[in-house]
Amino acid sequence: MATLLHLDSSVFPADGSASRAVTAAFRAAWEAEHPEGTVIYRDLAADPLPHLDGTAAAAGFSDPATHTPEQQAAFALRTRLAEELEQADAVVIGAPMYNFTIPSTLKAWIDQTLLMGRTGGAEPSAKGTPVTVVASRGGAYGPGTPREGFDYVQNLLQVLLGDGFGLDVDFIVPELTMAPSNPAMSDLIPLYEASREKTLAEAAAKGRETAARVAA
């Protein structure tokens, strides 16, 4: 049976989060194609992982036979996260932009899951797995916009997920999500609405496409 790894990191609930709405659309389309499949879900905002500390980092670079009890516990979590990624036939990640980059909770998942010699390194264990990243943002950061160079979400995740884990990375980018709640952006509401409809449709199509790719 096909397995989807679904990660959300928005601090807002489903009815107030653009990234959660779009990852949900992807998941719904995926599940429609794989009704008997498995979804591994982590809400990194509601149930955050510990940030990588010296104990967990040292455990990743030492012989498990030499681990202290503290290192054993830290390494058990890192191993479980690595296994979840390895079990997945596809991944969908909600990665809203906070202060021009990714949420710290998502960075914690990356730091904990990236194990050199296993999920990272010359031959990453999940190499080639398709991952769809929903990189939502309150404004617009595309070419020609005033803040074109302020996007540290897509470039960072392309490197970490693509080069670090060897995953096959694709992005869906909902924009101008602050327009409905920011009076200064009221003129941009039609553009926000268009972006929302477009990215929801993209997510549904990508979910179906990825499901078909896995089935093949």
Coordinates of C-alpha atoms in Angstrom, one line a residue:
M1 CA 0.0 0.0 0.0
A2 CA 1.2 3.5 -0.8
T3 CA 2.3 5.8 2.1
L4 CA 2.1 9.6 2.2
L5 CA 4.1 11.6 4.8
H6 CA 2.2 14.8 5.5
L7 CA 3.9 17.6 7.5
D8 CA 2.2 20.8 8.6
S9 CA 4.0 23.6 10.4
S10 CA 1.6 26.6 10.4
V11 CA 1.0 28.1 13.8
F12 CA -2.6 28.8 12.7
P13 CA -5.5 26.3 12.7
A14 CA -6.9 24.8 9.5
D15 CA -9.5 27.5 9.0
G16 CA -6.9 30.3 9.3
S17 CA -4.0 28.8 7.4
A18 CA -3.3 28.9 3.7
S19 CA -0.7 26.2 3.8
R20 CA -2.9 23.8 5.7
A21 CA -5.7 24.3 3.3
V22 CA -3.4 23.5 0.3
T23 CA -1.7 20.5 1.9
A24 CA -5.2 19.2 2.8
A25 CA -6.2 19.5 -0.9
F26 CA -3.1 17.5 -1.9
R27 CA -3.8 14.9 0.7
A28 CA -7.5 14.5 -0.2
A29 CA -6.6 14.0 -3.9
W30 CA -3.9 11.5 -2.9
E31 CA -6.3 9.5 -0.6
A32 CA -8.9 9.4 -3.3
E33 CA -6.4 7.5 -5.5
H34 CA -5.1 5.4 -2.6
P35 CA -8.1 4.8 -0.3
E36 CA -6.4 1.8 1.3
G37 CA -3.1 3.6 1.7
T38 CA -1.4 5.0 4.8
V39 CA -0.8 8.6 5.8
I40 CA 1.8 9.4 8.4
Y41 CA 0.9 12.8 9.7
R42 CA 2.9 15.2 11.9
D43 CA 1.6 18.6 13.0
L44 CA 4.9 20.2 13.9
A45 CA 3.2 23.3 15.4
A46 CA 0.8 21.4 17.7
D47 CA 3.3 18.7 18.5
P48 CA 6.7 20.2 18.0
L49 CA 9.9 18.1 17.9
P50 CA 12.8 19.1 20.1
H51 CA 15.4 21.2 18.4
L52 CA 18.6 19.4 17.7
D53 CA 21.0 19.6 20.7
G54 CA 24.4 18.4 21.4
T55 CA 23.2 15.1 22.7
A56 CA 21.2 14.2 19.6
A57 CA 23.9 15.6 17.3
A58 CA 26.6 13.5 18.9
A59 CA 24.4 10.4 18.8
G60 CA 24.2 10.8 15.1
F61 CA 27.9 10.6 14.6
S62 CA 28.8 7.9 17.1
D63 CA 28.5 4.1 17.4
P64 CA 25.1 3.3 18.9
A65 CA 26.8 0.7 21.1
T66 CA 28.6 3.6 22.9
H67 CA 25.5 5.8 23.5
T68 CA 24.6 7.0 26.9
P69 CA 21.0 6.6 28.0
E70 CA 20.3 10.2 27.0
Q71 CA 21.9 9.6 23.5
Q72 CA 19.9 6.4 23.1
A73 CA 16.6 8.3 23.7
A74 CA 17.6 11.1 21.4
F75 CA 18.8 8.7 18.7
A76 CA 15.6 6.7 18.9
L77 CA 13.6 9.8 17.9
R78 CA 15.9 10.5 15.0
T79 CA 15.7 6.9 13.9
R80 CA 11.9 7.0 14.0
L81 CA 11.8 10.2 11.9
A82 CA 14.2 8.7 9.4
E83 CA 12.0 5.6 9.1
E84 CA 8.9 7.7 8.5
L85 CA 10.6 9.4 5.6
E86 CA 12.0 6.1 4.2
Q87 CA 8.5 4.5 4.4
A88 CA 6.9 7.3 2.4
D89 CA 6.2 7.0 -1.3
A90 CA 5.6 10.7 -1.4
V91 CA 5.8 13.7 1.0
V92 CA 3.7 16.9 1.3
I93 CA 5.0 19.7 3.5
G94 CA 3.3 22.9 4.6
A95 CA 6.0 25.6 4.9
P96 CA 4.6 29.1 5.5
M97 CA 7.0 32.0 5.4
Y98 CA 7.7 33.4 8.8
N99 CA 10.1 36.4 8.9
F100 CA 11.3 35.5 5.4
T101 CA 12.2 31.9 6.1
I102 CA 10.7 28.6 7.3
P103 CA 9.2 28.0 10.8
S104 CA 11.7 26.8 13.4
T105 CA 9.6 23.7 13.9
L106 CA 10.1 22.6 10.3
K107 CA 13.8 23.3 10.6
A108 CA 13.8 21.1 13.8
W109 CA 12.2 18.2 11.7
I110 CA 14.9 18.6 9.1
D111 CA 17.8 18.7 11.6
Q112 CA 16.5 15.7 13.5
T113 CA 15.7 13.6 10.4
L114 CA 18.9 14.3 8.4
L115 CA 21.2 11.6 9.4
M116 CA 24.5 11.5 7.5
G117 CA 25.2 8.1 6.1
R118 CA 21.5 7.3 6.1
T119 CA 19.0 9.9 5.0
G120 CA 21.8 12.2 4.0
G121 CA 25.2 11.7 2.4
A122 CA 26.3 10.2 -0.9
E123 CA 23.4 7.8 -1.2
P124 CA 20.4 9.1 0.8
S125 CA 18.0 6.4 1.8
A126 CA 14.9 8.3 0.5
K127 CA 16.6 9.5 -2.7
G128 CA 14.1 10.4 -5.5
T129 CA 11.0 10.4 -3.3
P130 CA 8.7 13.2 -4.6
V131 CA 8.0 16.0 -2.1
T132 CA 5.5 18.8 -2.7
V133 CA 6.2 21.9 -0.6
V134 CA 3.4 24.4 0.0
A135 CA 5.4 27.6 0.5
S136 CA 2.7 30.1 1.4
R137 CA 3.5 33.7 2.2
G138 CA 1.6 36.9 3.3
G139 CA 3.0 39.0 0.5
A140 CA 4.6 38.4 -2.9
Y141 CA 8.2 37.7 -3.6
G142 CA 8.4 36.7 -7.2
P143 CA 10.6 38.2 -9.9
G144 CA 10.0 41.9 -10.3
T145 CA 8.4 42.4 -6.9
P146 CA 9.9 44.9 -4.4
R147 CA 11.0 42.1 -2.1
E148 CA 12.2 39.6 -4.7
G149 CA 15.4 38.8 -2.8
F150 CA 13.7 38.3 0.6
D151 CA 12.5 34.7 -0.1
Y152 CA 14.5 32.3 2.1
V153 CA 12.0 29.5 1.9
Q154 CA 12.2 28.1 -1.6
N155 CA 15.9 28.4 -2.0
L156 CA 16.6 27.0 1.5
L157 CA 14.2 24.0 1.1
Q158 CA 15.5 23.2 -2.4
V159 CA 19.0 22.8 -0.9
L160 CA 18.0 21.0 2.3
L161 CA 15.4 18.7 0.8
G162 CA 16.9 18.4 -2.7
D163 CA 20.6 18.3 -2.0
G164 CA 20.5 17.2 1.6
F165 CA 17.9 14.4 1.4
G166 CA 18.1 13.8 -2.3
L167 CA 14.3 14.3 -2.7
D168 CA 12.6 15.3 -5.9
V169 CA 11.3 18.8 -4.8
D170 CA 8.3 20.7 -6.3
F171 CA 6.7 23.9 -4.9
I172 CA 3.2 25.3 -4.8
V173 CA 3.2 28.9 -3.7
P174 CA 0.0 30.6 -2.3
E175 CA 0.7 34.4 -2.2
L176 CA -0.7 37.5 -0.6
T177 CA -2.4 35.5 2.2
M178 CA -2.4 38.6 4.5
A179 CA -4.5 40.6 2.1
P180 CA -7.9 39.8 3.7
S181 CA -6.7 40.8 7.1
N182 CA -4.4 43.8 6.3
P183 CA -6.3 47.0 5.3
A184 CA -3.2 48.3 3.6
M185 CA -3.4 45.3 1.2
S186 CA -7.2 45.5 0.5
D187 CA -6.6 46.3 -3.2
L188 CA -4.8 43.0 -3.5
I189 CA -7.6 40.8 -2.3
P190 CA -8.7 39.8 -5.8
L191 CA -5.1 38.7 -6.5
Y192 CA -5.0 36.7 -3.2
E193 CA -8.3 35.0 -4.2
A194 CA -7.0 34.1 -7.6
S195 CA -3.8 32.7 -6.0
R196 CA -5.8 30.7 -3.5
E197 CA -8.0 29.1 -6.2
K198 CA -5.0 28.4 -8.4
T199 CA -2.9 26.8 -5.7
L200 CA -5.8 24.7 -4.4
A201 CA -6.3 23.4 -7.9
E202 CA -2.6 22.8 -8.3
A203 CA -2.5 20.8 -5.1
A204 CA -5.4 18.6 -6.1
A205 CA -3.8 18.0 -9.5
K206 CA -0.4 17.4 -8.0
G207 CA -1.9 14.9 -5.5
R208 CA -3.4 12.9 -8.3
E209 CA -0.3 13.1 -10.4
T210 CA 1.9 12.0 -7.6
A211 CA -0.4 9.2 -6.7
A212 CA -0.3 8.0 -10.3
R213 CA 3.4 8.2 -10.4
V214 CA 3.7 6.1 -7.3
A215 CA 1.2 3.5 -8.6
A216 CA 3.2 3.2 -11.9

